[in-house]
Structures are given as structure tokens and as C-alpha cells.
XYZ file of C-alpha atoms in Angstrom:
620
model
C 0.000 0.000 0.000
C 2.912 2.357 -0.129
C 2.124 3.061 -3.683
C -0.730 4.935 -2.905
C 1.156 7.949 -0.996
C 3.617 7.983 -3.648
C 0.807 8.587 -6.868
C -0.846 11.392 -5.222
C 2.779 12.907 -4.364
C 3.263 12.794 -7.907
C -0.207 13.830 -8.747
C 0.120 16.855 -6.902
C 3.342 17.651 -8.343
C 1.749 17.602 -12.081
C -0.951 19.737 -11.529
C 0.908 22.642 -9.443
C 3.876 22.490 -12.212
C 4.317 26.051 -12.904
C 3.165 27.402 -16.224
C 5.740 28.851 -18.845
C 5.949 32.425 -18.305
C 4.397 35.332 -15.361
C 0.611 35.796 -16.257
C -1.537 38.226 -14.938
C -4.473 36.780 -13.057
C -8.017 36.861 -13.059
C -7.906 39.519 -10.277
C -4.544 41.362 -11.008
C -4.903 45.390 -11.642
C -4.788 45.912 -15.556
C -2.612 49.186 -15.936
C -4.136 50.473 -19.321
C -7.610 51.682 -20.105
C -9.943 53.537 -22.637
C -13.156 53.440 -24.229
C -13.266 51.928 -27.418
C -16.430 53.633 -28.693
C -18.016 56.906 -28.826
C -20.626 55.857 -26.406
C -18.487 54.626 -23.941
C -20.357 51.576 -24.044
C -17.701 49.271 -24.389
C -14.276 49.528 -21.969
C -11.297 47.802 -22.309
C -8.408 47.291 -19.599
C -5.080 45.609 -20.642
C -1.521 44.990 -19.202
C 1.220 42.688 -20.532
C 4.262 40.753 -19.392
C 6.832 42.208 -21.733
C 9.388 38.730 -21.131
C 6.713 36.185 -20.890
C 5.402 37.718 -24.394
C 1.759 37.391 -22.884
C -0.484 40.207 -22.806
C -4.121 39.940 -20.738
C -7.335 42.003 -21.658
C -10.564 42.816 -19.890
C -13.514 43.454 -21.641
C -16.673 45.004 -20.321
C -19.492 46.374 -22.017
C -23.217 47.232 -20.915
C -25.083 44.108 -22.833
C -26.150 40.765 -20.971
C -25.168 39.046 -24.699
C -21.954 38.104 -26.409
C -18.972 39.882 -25.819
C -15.840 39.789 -28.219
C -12.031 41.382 -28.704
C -9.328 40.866 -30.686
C -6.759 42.838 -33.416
C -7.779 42.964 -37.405
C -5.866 45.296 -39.690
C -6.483 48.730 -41.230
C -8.121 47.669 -44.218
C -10.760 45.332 -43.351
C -12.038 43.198 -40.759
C -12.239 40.315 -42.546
C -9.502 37.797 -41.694
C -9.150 39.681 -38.316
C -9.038 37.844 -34.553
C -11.814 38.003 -32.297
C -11.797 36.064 -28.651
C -15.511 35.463 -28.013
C -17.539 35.034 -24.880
C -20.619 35.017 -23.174
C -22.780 33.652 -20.183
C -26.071 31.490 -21.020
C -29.250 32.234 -19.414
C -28.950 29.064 -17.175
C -25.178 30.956 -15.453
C -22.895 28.197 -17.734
C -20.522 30.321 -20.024
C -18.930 29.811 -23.444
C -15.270 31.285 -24.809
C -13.744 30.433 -28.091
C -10.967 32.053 -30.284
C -12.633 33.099 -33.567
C -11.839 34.641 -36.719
C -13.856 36.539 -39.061
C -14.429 34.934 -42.399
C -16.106 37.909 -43.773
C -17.732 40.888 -42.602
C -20.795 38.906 -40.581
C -19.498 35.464 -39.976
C -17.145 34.046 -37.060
C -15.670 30.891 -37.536
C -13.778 29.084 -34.629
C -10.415 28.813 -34.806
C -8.462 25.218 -35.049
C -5.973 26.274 -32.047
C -7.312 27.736 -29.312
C -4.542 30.475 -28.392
C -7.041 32.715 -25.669
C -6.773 31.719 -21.906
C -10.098 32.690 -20.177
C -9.291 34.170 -16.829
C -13.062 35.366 -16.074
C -16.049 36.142 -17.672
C -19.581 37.004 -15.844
C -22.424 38.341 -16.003
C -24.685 40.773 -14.050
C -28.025 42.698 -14.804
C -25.835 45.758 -17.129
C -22.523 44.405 -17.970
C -20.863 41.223 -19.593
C -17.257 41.252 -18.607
C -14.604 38.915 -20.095
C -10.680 38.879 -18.958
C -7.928 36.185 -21.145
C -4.730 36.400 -21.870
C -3.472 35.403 -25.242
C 0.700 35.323 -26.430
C 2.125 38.211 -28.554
C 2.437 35.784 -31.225
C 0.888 32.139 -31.406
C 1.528 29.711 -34.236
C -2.080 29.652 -35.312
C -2.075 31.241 -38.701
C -5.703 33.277 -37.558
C -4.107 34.945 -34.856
C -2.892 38.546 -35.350
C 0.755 39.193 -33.716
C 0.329 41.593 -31.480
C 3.575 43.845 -31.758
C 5.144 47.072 -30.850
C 3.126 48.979 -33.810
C 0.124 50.286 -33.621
C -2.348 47.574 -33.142
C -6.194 47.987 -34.555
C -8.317 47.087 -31.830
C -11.503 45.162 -32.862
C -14.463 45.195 -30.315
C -17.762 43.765 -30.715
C -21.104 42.732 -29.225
C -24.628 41.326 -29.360
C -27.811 41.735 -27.669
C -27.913 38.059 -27.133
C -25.932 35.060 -27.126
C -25.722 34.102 -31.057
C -21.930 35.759 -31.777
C -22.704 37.648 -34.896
C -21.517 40.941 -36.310
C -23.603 44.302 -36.272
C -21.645 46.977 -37.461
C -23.964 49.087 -35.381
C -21.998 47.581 -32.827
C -18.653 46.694 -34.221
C -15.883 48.908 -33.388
C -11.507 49.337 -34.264
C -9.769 51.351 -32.531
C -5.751 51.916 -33.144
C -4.425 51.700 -29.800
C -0.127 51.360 -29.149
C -0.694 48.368 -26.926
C 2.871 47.777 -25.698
C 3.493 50.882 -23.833
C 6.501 50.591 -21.925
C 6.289 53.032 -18.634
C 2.864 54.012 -17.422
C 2.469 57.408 -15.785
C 1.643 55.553 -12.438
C 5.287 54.445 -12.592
C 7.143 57.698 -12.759
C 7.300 60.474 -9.771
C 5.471 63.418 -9.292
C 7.853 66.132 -7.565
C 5.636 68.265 -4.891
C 7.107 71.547 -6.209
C 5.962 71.348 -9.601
C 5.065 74.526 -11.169
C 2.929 75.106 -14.430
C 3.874 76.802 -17.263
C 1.542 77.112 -20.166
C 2.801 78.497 -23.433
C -0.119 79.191 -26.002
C -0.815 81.155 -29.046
C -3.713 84.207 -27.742
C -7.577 84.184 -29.152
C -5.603 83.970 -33.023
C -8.401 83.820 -35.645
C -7.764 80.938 -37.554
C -7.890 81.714 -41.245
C -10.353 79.898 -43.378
C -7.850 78.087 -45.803
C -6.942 74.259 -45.403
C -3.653 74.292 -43.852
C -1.924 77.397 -41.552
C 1.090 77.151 -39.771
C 1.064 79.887 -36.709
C 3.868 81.323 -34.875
C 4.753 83.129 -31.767
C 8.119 83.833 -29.906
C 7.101 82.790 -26.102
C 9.409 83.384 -23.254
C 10.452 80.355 -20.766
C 9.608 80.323 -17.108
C 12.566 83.069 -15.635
C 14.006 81.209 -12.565
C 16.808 82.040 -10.616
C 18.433 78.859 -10.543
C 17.990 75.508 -12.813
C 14.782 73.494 -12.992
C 13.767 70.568 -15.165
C 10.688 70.163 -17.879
C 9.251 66.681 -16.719
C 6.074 66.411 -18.236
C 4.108 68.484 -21.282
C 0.748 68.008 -22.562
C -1.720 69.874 -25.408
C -3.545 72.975 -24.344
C -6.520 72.536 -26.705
C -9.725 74.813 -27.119
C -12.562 72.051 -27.002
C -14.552 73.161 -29.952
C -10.735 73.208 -31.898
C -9.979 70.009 -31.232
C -9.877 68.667 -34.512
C -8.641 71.711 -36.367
C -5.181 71.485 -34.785
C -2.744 68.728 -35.991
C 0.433 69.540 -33.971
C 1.995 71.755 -31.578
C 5.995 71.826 -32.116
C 7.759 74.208 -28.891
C 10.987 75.171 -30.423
C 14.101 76.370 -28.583
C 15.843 79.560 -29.857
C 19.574 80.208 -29.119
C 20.060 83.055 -27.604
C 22.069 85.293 -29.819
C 18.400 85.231 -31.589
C 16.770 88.732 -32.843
C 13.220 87.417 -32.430
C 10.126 89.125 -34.186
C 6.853 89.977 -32.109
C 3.589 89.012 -32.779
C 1.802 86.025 -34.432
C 2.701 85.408 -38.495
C 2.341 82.611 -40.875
C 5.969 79.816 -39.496
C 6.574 79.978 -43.191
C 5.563 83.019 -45.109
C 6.833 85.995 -45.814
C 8.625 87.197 -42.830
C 11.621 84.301 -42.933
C 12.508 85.565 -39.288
C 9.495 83.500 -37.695
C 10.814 80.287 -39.407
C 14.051 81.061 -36.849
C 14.651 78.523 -34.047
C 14.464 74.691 -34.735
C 15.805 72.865 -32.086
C 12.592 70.784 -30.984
C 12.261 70.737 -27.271
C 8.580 69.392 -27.232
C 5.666 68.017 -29.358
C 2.478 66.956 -29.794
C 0.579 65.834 -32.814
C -2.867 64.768 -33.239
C -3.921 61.602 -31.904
C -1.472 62.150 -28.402
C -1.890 62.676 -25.217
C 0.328 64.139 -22.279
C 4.019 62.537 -21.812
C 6.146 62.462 -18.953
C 9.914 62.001 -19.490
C 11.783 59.189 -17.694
C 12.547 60.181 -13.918
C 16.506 60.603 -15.050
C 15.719 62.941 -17.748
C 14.457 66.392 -18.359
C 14.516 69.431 -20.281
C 17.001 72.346 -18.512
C 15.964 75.874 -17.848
C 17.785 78.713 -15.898
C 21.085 78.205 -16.195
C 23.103 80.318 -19.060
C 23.377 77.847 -21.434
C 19.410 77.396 -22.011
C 17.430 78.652 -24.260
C 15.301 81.713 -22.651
C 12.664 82.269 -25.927
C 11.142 79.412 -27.706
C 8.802 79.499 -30.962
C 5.606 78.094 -30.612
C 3.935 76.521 -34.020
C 0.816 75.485 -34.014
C -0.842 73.663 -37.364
C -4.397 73.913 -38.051
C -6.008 72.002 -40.861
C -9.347 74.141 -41.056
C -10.534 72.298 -44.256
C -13.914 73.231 -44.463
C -12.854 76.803 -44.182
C -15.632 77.891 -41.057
C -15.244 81.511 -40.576
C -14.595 83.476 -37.180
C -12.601 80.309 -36.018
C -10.321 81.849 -32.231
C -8.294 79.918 -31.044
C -5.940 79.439 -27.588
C -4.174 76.097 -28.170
C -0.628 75.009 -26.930
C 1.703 73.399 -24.619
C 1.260 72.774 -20.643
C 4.618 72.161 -19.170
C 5.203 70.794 -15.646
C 8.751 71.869 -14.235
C 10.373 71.542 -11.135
C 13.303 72.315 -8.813
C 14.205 68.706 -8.073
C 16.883 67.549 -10.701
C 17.276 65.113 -12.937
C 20.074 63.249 -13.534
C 20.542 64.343 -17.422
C 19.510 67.134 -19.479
C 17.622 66.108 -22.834
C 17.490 66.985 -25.932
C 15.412 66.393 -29.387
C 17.029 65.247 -32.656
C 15.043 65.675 -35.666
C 15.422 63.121 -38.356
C 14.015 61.808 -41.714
C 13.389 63.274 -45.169
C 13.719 66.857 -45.470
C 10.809 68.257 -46.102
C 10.627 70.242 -49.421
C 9.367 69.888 -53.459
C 11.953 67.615 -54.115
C 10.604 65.025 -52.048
C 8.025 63.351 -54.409
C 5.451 60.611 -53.695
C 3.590 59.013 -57.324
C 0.130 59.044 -57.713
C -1.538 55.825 -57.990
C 1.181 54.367 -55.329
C 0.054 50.213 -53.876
C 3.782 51.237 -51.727
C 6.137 53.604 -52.508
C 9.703 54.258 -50.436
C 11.076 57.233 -49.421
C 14.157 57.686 -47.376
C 16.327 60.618 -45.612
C 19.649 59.793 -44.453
C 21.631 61.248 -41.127
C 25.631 60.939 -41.198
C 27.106 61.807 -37.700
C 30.678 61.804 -38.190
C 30.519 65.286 -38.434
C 28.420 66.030 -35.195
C 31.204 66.791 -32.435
C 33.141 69.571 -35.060
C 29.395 70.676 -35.415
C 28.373 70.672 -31.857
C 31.478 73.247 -31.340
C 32.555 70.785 -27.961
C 33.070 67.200 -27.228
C 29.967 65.315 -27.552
C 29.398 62.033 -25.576
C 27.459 59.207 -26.922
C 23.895 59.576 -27.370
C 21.078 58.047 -25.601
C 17.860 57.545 -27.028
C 14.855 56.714 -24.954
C 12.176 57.579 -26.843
C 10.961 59.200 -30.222
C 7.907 60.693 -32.014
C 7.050 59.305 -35.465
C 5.468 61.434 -38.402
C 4.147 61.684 -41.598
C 0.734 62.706 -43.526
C -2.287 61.008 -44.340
C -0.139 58.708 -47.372
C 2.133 57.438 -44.628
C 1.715 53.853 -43.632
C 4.808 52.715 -41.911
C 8.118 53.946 -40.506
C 11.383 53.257 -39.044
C 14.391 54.478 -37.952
C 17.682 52.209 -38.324
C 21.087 52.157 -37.147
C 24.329 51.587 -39.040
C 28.197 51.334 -37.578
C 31.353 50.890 -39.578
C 29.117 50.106 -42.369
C 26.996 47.251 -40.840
C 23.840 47.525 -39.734
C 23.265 47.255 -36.249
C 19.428 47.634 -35.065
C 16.640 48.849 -35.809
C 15.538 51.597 -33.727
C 12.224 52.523 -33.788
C 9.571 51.434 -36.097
C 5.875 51.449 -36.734
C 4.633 48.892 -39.353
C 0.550 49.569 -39.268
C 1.006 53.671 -39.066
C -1.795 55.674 -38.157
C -2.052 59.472 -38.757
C -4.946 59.838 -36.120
C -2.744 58.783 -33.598
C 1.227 60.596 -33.083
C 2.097 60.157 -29.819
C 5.338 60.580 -27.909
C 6.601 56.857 -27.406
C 8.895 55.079 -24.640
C 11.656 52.779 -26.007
C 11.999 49.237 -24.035
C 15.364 49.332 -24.033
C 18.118 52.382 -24.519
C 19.959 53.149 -27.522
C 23.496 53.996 -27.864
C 24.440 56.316 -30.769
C 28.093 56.804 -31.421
C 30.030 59.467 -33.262
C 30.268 58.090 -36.772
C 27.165 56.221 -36.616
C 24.444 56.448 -39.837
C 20.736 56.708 -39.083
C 18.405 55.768 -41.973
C 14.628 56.792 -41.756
C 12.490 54.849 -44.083
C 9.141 55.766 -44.915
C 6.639 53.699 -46.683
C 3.506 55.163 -48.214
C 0.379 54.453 -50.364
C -1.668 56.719 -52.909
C -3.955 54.319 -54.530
C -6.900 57.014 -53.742
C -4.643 59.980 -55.701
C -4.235 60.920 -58.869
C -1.673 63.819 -59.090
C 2.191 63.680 -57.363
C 2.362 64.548 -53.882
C 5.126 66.962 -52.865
C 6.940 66.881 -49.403
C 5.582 70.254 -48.061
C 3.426 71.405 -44.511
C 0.199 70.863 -45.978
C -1.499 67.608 -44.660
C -2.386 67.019 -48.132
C 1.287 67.123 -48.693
C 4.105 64.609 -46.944
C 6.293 64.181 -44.403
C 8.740 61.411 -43.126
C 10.282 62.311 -39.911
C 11.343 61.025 -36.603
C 12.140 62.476 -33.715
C 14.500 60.618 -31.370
C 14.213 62.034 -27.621
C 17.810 61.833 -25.905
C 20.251 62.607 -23.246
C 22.686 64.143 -22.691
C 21.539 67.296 -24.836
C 23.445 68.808 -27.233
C 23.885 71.186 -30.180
C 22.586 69.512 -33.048
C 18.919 70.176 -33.484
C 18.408 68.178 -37.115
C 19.931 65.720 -39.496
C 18.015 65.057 -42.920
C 18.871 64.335 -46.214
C 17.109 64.038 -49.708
C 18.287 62.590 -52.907
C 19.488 64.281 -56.192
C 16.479 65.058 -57.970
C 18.516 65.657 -61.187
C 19.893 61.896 -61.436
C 16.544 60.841 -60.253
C 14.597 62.708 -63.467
C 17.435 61.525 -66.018
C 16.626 57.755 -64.803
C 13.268 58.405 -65.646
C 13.939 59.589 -69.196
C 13.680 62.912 -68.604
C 16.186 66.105 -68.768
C 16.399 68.562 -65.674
C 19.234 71.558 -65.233
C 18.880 71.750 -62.053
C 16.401 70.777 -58.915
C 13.902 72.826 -59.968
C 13.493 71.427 -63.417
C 14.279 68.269 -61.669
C 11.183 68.409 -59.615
C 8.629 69.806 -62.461
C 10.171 66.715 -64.691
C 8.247 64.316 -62.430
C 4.861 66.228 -63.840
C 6.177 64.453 -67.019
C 6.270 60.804 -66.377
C 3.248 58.000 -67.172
C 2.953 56.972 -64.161
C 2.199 53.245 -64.154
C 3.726 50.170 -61.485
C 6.739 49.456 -63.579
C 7.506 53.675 -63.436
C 6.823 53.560 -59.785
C 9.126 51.364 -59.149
C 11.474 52.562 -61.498
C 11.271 55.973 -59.147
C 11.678 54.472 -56.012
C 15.054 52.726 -57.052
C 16.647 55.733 -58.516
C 15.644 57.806 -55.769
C 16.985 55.258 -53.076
C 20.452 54.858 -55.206
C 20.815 58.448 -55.818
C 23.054 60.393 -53.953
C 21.851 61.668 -50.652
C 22.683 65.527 -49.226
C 22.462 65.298 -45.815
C 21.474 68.685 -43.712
C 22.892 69.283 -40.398
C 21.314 72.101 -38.174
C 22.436 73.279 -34.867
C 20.384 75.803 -32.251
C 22.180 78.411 -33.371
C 20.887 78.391 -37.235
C 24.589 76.986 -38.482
C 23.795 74.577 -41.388
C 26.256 72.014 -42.673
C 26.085 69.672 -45.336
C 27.514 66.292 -46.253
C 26.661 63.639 -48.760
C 26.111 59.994 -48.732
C 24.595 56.906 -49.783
C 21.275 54.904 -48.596
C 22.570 51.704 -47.394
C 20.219 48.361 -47.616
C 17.827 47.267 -44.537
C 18.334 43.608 -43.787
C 14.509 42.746 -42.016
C 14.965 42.011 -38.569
C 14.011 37.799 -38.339
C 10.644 37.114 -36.373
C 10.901 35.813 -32.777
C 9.280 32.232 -32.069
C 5.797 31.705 -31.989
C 3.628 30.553 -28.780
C 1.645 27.312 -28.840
C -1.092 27.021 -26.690
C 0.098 24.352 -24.695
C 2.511 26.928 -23.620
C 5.299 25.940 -25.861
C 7.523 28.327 -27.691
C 8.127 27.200 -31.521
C 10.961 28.535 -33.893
C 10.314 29.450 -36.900
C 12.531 26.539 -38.810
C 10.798 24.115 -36.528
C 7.699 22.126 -38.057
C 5.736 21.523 -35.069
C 1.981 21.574 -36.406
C -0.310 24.196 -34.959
C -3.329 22.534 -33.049
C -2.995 21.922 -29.430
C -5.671 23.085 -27.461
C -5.887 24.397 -23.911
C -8.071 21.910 -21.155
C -11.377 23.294 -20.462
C -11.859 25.567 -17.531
C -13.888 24.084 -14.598
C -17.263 26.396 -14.616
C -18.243 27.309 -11.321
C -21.848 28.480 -9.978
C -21.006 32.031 -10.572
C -21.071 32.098 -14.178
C -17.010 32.197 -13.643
C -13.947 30.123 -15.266
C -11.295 29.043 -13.002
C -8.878 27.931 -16.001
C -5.771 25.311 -15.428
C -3.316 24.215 -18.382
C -0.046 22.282 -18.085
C 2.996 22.766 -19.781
C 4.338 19.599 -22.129
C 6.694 18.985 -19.498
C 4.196 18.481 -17.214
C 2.435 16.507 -18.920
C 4.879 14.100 -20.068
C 6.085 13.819 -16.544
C 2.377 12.850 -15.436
C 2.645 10.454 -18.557
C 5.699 8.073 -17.278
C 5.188 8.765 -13.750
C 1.604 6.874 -14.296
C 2.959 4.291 -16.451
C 6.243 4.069 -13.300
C 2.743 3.912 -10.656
C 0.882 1.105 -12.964
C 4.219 -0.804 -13.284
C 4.894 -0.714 -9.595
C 1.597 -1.157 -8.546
C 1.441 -4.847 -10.920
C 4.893 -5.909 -9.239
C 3.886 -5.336 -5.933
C 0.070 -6.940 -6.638
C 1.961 -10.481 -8.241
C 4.346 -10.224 -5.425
């Protein structure tokens, strides 16, 4: 009878085996939040383990019918993930991992990747938490990455999972924020600052860039910037596109007043050192506790510009306006002063985008070599924590990658599913090191299938952009390195004759554009010859040259099976495994258990050790 002690030692031992990776639990505070619908019927809560690769979600909306979740792409909903759930009118409940086959109809997935932690039911809400992996091995499953993810939401008014588009909603949501407010301190002698542009009349064209020449906050000794956010006039909301705070040097002659950034007067296009910014779709930022923006000593700026961009496209009349920045400062240091670096494509004519575009490449190159003779002092290293990315309403991905002695080293910052509605100020998971000598590439991929004439680089949003702005320490001179390619090379490849850039640009005007042209454009502008820009606070310009090196994609990471397995990508383990069944409880609540293959293959030949044992000790 000593077997018997033994097997449920060993029992016991299977079914506590720890699980692969830290999961949140059914009761664990989810960090993020929003409402994914103008109503604010429907609410979703999220957090993620960023080493595990496992991110959980809670889902509550006001219905006592099906609830759903999941990720789909910009373009349609069909093919996109949706985790479904619900609880019966007899308290049992139901979960499945789903995808959409079409617009209407949900089909259940072959591998079920979703791990319910918790779904009930009460008399106004249907609330479902799971956790799924960043990136399963089921072929249904969107990854969900550091881009910016589509959220799909969805529910019914009863327990038959179908689409309404009444009640269907995406939402692009960054998912994998890094540091949440919560995290970071709050000094008690903060002090607001708030520098705006004053009851301007907004003008009643499409695009106006506005200027003013603000002072900084005059303290006697230094303080830090920790934290901005946008000063917006409710009813304005959607006019403004960004707020840029720019610092001035301060050998500056500044004008007074508020003029058009780029018009007539060239002396309120001075100062271009970003220190700050906010474009639509963001929301406050708070540095890193180590970091912040210097004021009061003699080598800060004392005068910034402030430019605000309103995109009043359906020209209303009598428009005021009182939008800007917030800033938080405070007397309690930081370890390192910051500073912005500007990056990307420089934005003029000569950047050109063809009509009729499925994906079309631009790119603007930054060679550092030069940067400490620039700076006008030694320069130390760089370190990037964070960045901004940017372009117009063409733009649908971006990234920002690193080159040393010639070999490509990482890739920075990137943003594969690009949405204009939503720029915000981004943490980096891990610090980058940039090195004297060092090449930055920004890439910038775009799409015009809805146009039918070029688009120009230029500050209209009907024009483009492709920049990035890297957010650093410790700051120094260098306010912006861009490049563009020679446009006179880049018209002769295309058959046509140009002088100089100006004919070079009009030549484009010229070309049929068709796929094979396209594509024809984008190689001559990537092997042309780049002119790279170098600006410091001070207005000193330098240029260099160079040459676009090639991007070698970074290889995906493995892929999570739902018995809790990680698979490599050369491996040809078959998708399929599915997770046990939850136990259902009264409640209308799963209490879910899995075990790892480990686990169970331990169970497996300790049984089969047990049985054997058992026999020996039954014939003895």
C-alpha cells in the first residue's frame, strides 16, 4: 500500500507544475484603459508581461449578450481575430478564439490560443478577462507587436456571436506601452507653465502654420521640464494637428507678434531645435525620472517658438483659437539634461510621392561623423529613450535604423501599421546607444492608390512628411539631421532632362505613371546620392553627402503554442494543441488550469512508473 502515498505525491506535483511564463491573473490590476467607442459603451483594460510575451485584456461592455475582442488590420475586418464570450441564461458560459471569415461570420479557430481568466455576467454588464501570447503559431491569430495595433471590439444583444456593425468597433491603440504614468514620480514643487498662441483667428484656408516667440519660465536657478501636454480649445480640437515648442539660441533677434511659421517674414521660421511636441492623436508625456529638459542656467534657451498647425478644411469663418503646450517643471533635478534630434526626409518639393502608389519608399539619411566639429565641444554618446514618429495622411509605416562601420546594427524605432490619427510621444523598451560616426536611416513607406496627381513633401497635410524624432540625453547642439536625394539623377533615370532641382522636380509632372515607373522611381531615388542637412540651435547649417545603405529585415521571434510551448520558426511543429477546459463554477465564472508539455509528459511516465509498480507489488 505504499504506492498509494507515492501517486498522489506525484499527482500533486503535475498539476501545481508552474506554467511557462508570469501571467496576470483573473484579479490582477490591468494598468491600461480607454473606451473603445463613442458611447463609452464598451471599456477595455489591458496589461502585458513584456518577457513572458503574454499580454491579458478585460472586456466590459453594458449588454447581458456576447462579448468579443481581438486585433484585425487597417483595411478590413475580414480575416481579423476576435476572442468570443458570453454567459447562457442558465449561469454556464462559453469562450472560443474566432476569426472573421467575412464581414458577418465568425468561424472558430483550429488552435485555441485565448486563456479565459473570467467572464460574468450581471443585470448591465458582460465582462470577459484572457490572456493570449504576442504571437501564437495559429495562422488566424494577429501578432500583437510594438506597432500600432487595430483594436476590434464587438457585441450582441444576445448570445448568437454575430456581427452588427452598429456595434462593431476598431480602434488603433499602441498596446505595448513601456512606462505608465503611475510608474514615474510626481515632484511636490511642480510649477505650471503654459505656453499658447492668444484668441488667433484661424484663417479659413486648409492648412496654416502659426507662430509666436514665447518666453520660458525666468528662474533664478535651474529646474527641469518633466512632463508636457496639449492645451486645446474644445470646440478646436480637430482643427489642430500639432503643436511643435521650439528652442531659440540666444544670440536670436526674435520678431513679435503672431505670423504665418513659413511666409513671408523668414525671421518667424528662426529657431528649430525641438524641445517638445504633440501631434494629433497624443496625449500628455512624462519624461523618464533621469531625464528632463534644462531651464535657468546660461546655457538654455530663454525664448522658444511656438507653431501650431491647423487644418481648417472646411474653411468655417470666425474660427479663435488658444491652443498650446502645458509644461510641468520643477526644482528637483534630474540626472541628465535632454534633448530632441530631428530626423528623416527633409521636407521640401523635391521630395516626391507618385500618384496611384500600392507602396512607394522614401528615405532621408543622417551621417554623424561630423556632429562633435558641429556641436562646437566634445559630444558624448547619445542616448535615445524615446521618439515621435510622423508623416501625412499617405504614410503607412516607418522606421528608424542604425548603421556602424558600415553594418547595420538595429533597428531603432519602427511602426509597421502607421496611423495618422494617432502621433504620440513613445517610450523605447530598451536604450539606444548612438556613437560618433554612426548612420541613421529613416524609411518611410507610403500608399496613394486614392490619388491621382504627385504629392510633394511640403506642410500641408495634403502634402508629406517622413520624420522622426528621437528624444535623448545628454543634450546637445545639433537640433536636425536630414537628407534628400538628387532630384537631377533621379529625373534623367526616368527619361527625362532637368538643369537643375527645380526642373528636376517639375520633370516628375512628365512621367506616365504606371507600377513598372513607380518602381522605377523608387530605385533611382533610393540609389541616388543623398545631401544630408545638419542644423544646430544656433541656425549653423552644414552639409555632407552619402549613400542609402540596404535594410536587412529584422528575423521574427518564435511563436507561442497554446500548450505553452515556444516554436521557432525553422521548426515544423503543427499548430493545433488546445488548452483543457476551464472548470465552470456556480457564478457564471472560469477558473482555467493548463499544463505545460513537461508536465504533462512527466504525469505520462510517472503513471505508467505507478501502474508498473503497482502490478509488481500486486503479483508479489
Amino acid at each position: 500500500m505504499a504506492c498509494a502515498p507515492r501517486f498522489r505525491l506525484l499527482l500533486l506535483m503535475v498539476l501545481v507544475a508552474p506554467s511557462q511564463g508570469t501571467r496576470l491573473g483573473p484579479t490582477s490590476r490591468l494598468r491600461y484603459s480607454r473606451f473603445l467607442d463613442p458611447s463609452n459603451v464598451v471599456f477595455l483594460s489591458w496589461d502585458f508581461d513584456l518577457e513572458a510575451e503574454i499580454i491579458t485584456f478585460e472586456l466590459r461592455v453594458q449588454t447581458t449578450g456576447w462579448v468579443g475582442l481581438g486585433v484585425t488590420n487597417r483595411y478590413t475586418i475580414v480575416g481579423g481575430d476576435l476572442v468570443v464570450g458570453g454567459v447562457l441564461p442558465d449561469g454556464h458560459v462559453y469562450f472560443s478564439d474566432r476569426h472573421l471569415v467575412d464581414e458577418d461570420t465568425l468561424q472558430e479557430d483550429g488552435s485555441q490560443d485565448a486563456e479565459l481568466l473570467g467572464l460574468t455576467e450581471d443585470a448591465v454588464y458582460t465582462t470577459m478577462r484572457f490572456s493570449r501570447p504576442f504571437r501564437s503559431c495559429d495562422p488566424h491569430d494577429q501578432d500583437i507587436t510594438s506597432d500600432t495595433m487595430r483594436v476590434l471590439a464587438a457585441y450582441g444583444l444576445d448570445d448568437t456571436p454575430r456581427l452588427d456593425r452598429e456595434r462593431t468597433f476598431v480602434k488603433s491603440i499602441f498596446l505595448l506601452q513601456i512606462v505608465h504614468p503611475d510608474d514615474l514620480d510626481t515632484p511636490e514643487d511642480t510649477i505650471i507653465h503654459d505656453l499658447e498662441i492668444t484668441d488667433f483667428l484661424v484663417p479659413e484656408e486648409d492648412t496654416t502654420y502659426a507662430c509666436t516667440f514665447l518666453p520660458l519660465p525666468i528662474v533664478r536657478k535651474k529646474h527641469h521640464i518633466y512632463k508636457f501636454e496639449p492645451k486645446l480649445v474644445n470646440h478646436n480640437e480637430t482643427m489642430v494637428h500639432h503643436i511643435l515648442v521650439y528652442a531659440c539660441g540666444n544670440a536670436s533677434a526674435l520678431p513679435t507678434g503672431i505670423s504665418d511659421c513659413y511666409g513671408a517674414d523668414p525671421a518667424f521660421s528662426l529657431c528649430s531645435q525641438v524641445i517638445v511636441g504633440w501631434a494629433v492623436g497624443g496625449m500628455s508625456y512624462q519624461f523618464p525620472d533621469d531625464v528632463g529638459v534644462s531651464i535657468g542656467t546660461p546655457l538654455d534657451p530663454q525664448w522658444i517658438r511656438l507653431e501650431v498647425h491647423y487644418s481648417n478644411f472646411r474653411n468655417l469663418p470666425g474660427v479663435r483659437d488658444s491652443s498650446g503646450i502645458r509644461m510641468y517643471y520643477t526644482a528637483k533635478l534630474r540626472k541628465y539634461d535632454m534633448g530632441v534630434l530631428q530626423l528623416g526626409f527633409l521636407t521640401f518639393p523635391i521630395h516626391f510621392i507618385p500618384p496611384g502608389a500600392e507602396s512607394f519608399l522614401s528615405y532621408g539619411l543622417c551621417k554623424t561623423e561630423r556632429f562633435e566639429e558641429i556641436n562646437g565641444a566634445p559630444m558624448p554618446d547619445i542616448q535615445v529613450y524615446g521618439y515621435l514618429l510622423h508623416t501625412h495622411l499617405a504614410g503607412r509605416a516607418l522606421q528608424a535604423v542604425q548603421y556602424r562601420n558600415g553594418t547595420q546594427l538595429r533597428t531603432i524605432c519602427k511602426d509597421d501599421s502607421y496611423d495618422f490619427n494617432l502621433q504620440e510621444t513613445r517610450d523605447l523598451p530598451h536604450r539606444v546607444e548612438i556613437k560618433p560616426g554612426d548612420d541613421l536611416l529613416i524609411e518611410c513607406h507610403y500608399q496613394t492608390l486614392d490619388r491621382d496627381s504627385l504629392t510633394f513633401g511640403g506642410p500641408s497635410t495634403t502634402n508629406e512628411m517622413c520624420l522622426i524624432f528621437l528624444f535623448y540625453y545628454p543634450r546637445n547642439n545639433i537640433s536636425s539631421c536630414q537628407g534628400y536625394p538628387d532630384i537631377i539623377s533621379v529625373a534623367r533615370e526616368l527619361g527625362e532632362e532637368a538643369a537643375d532641382s527645380m526642373e528636376g522636380v517639375m520633370a516628375m509632372n512628365n512621367v506616365d505613371w504606371t507600377p513598372e515607373s513607380i518602381r522605377k522611381a523608387e530605385k533611382a531615388c533610393k540609389e541616388a546620392q543623398q545631401t544630408v542637412i545638419i542644423k544646430t540651435i544656433d541656425e549653423i547649417v552644414e552639409n555632407t553627402t552619402g549613400w542609402i545603405p540596404e535594410i536587412t529585415p529584422m528575423p521574427q521571434g518564435p511563436c507561442l503554442e497554446s500548450w505553452g510551448g515556444k516554436v521557432e520558426l525553422q521548426d515544423k511543429t503543427p499548430a493545433g494543441f488546445r488548452v483543457a477546459p476551464g472548470a465552470l463554477s456556480a457564478a457564471g465564472t472560469v477558473t482555467p488550469w493548463y499544463l505545460p508539455l513537461a508536465a504533462l509528459l512527466f504525469g505520462q511516465g510517472a503513471f505508467s512508473w505507478l501502474l508498473a509498480t503497482q502490478q509488481d507489488t500486486l503479483s508479489s
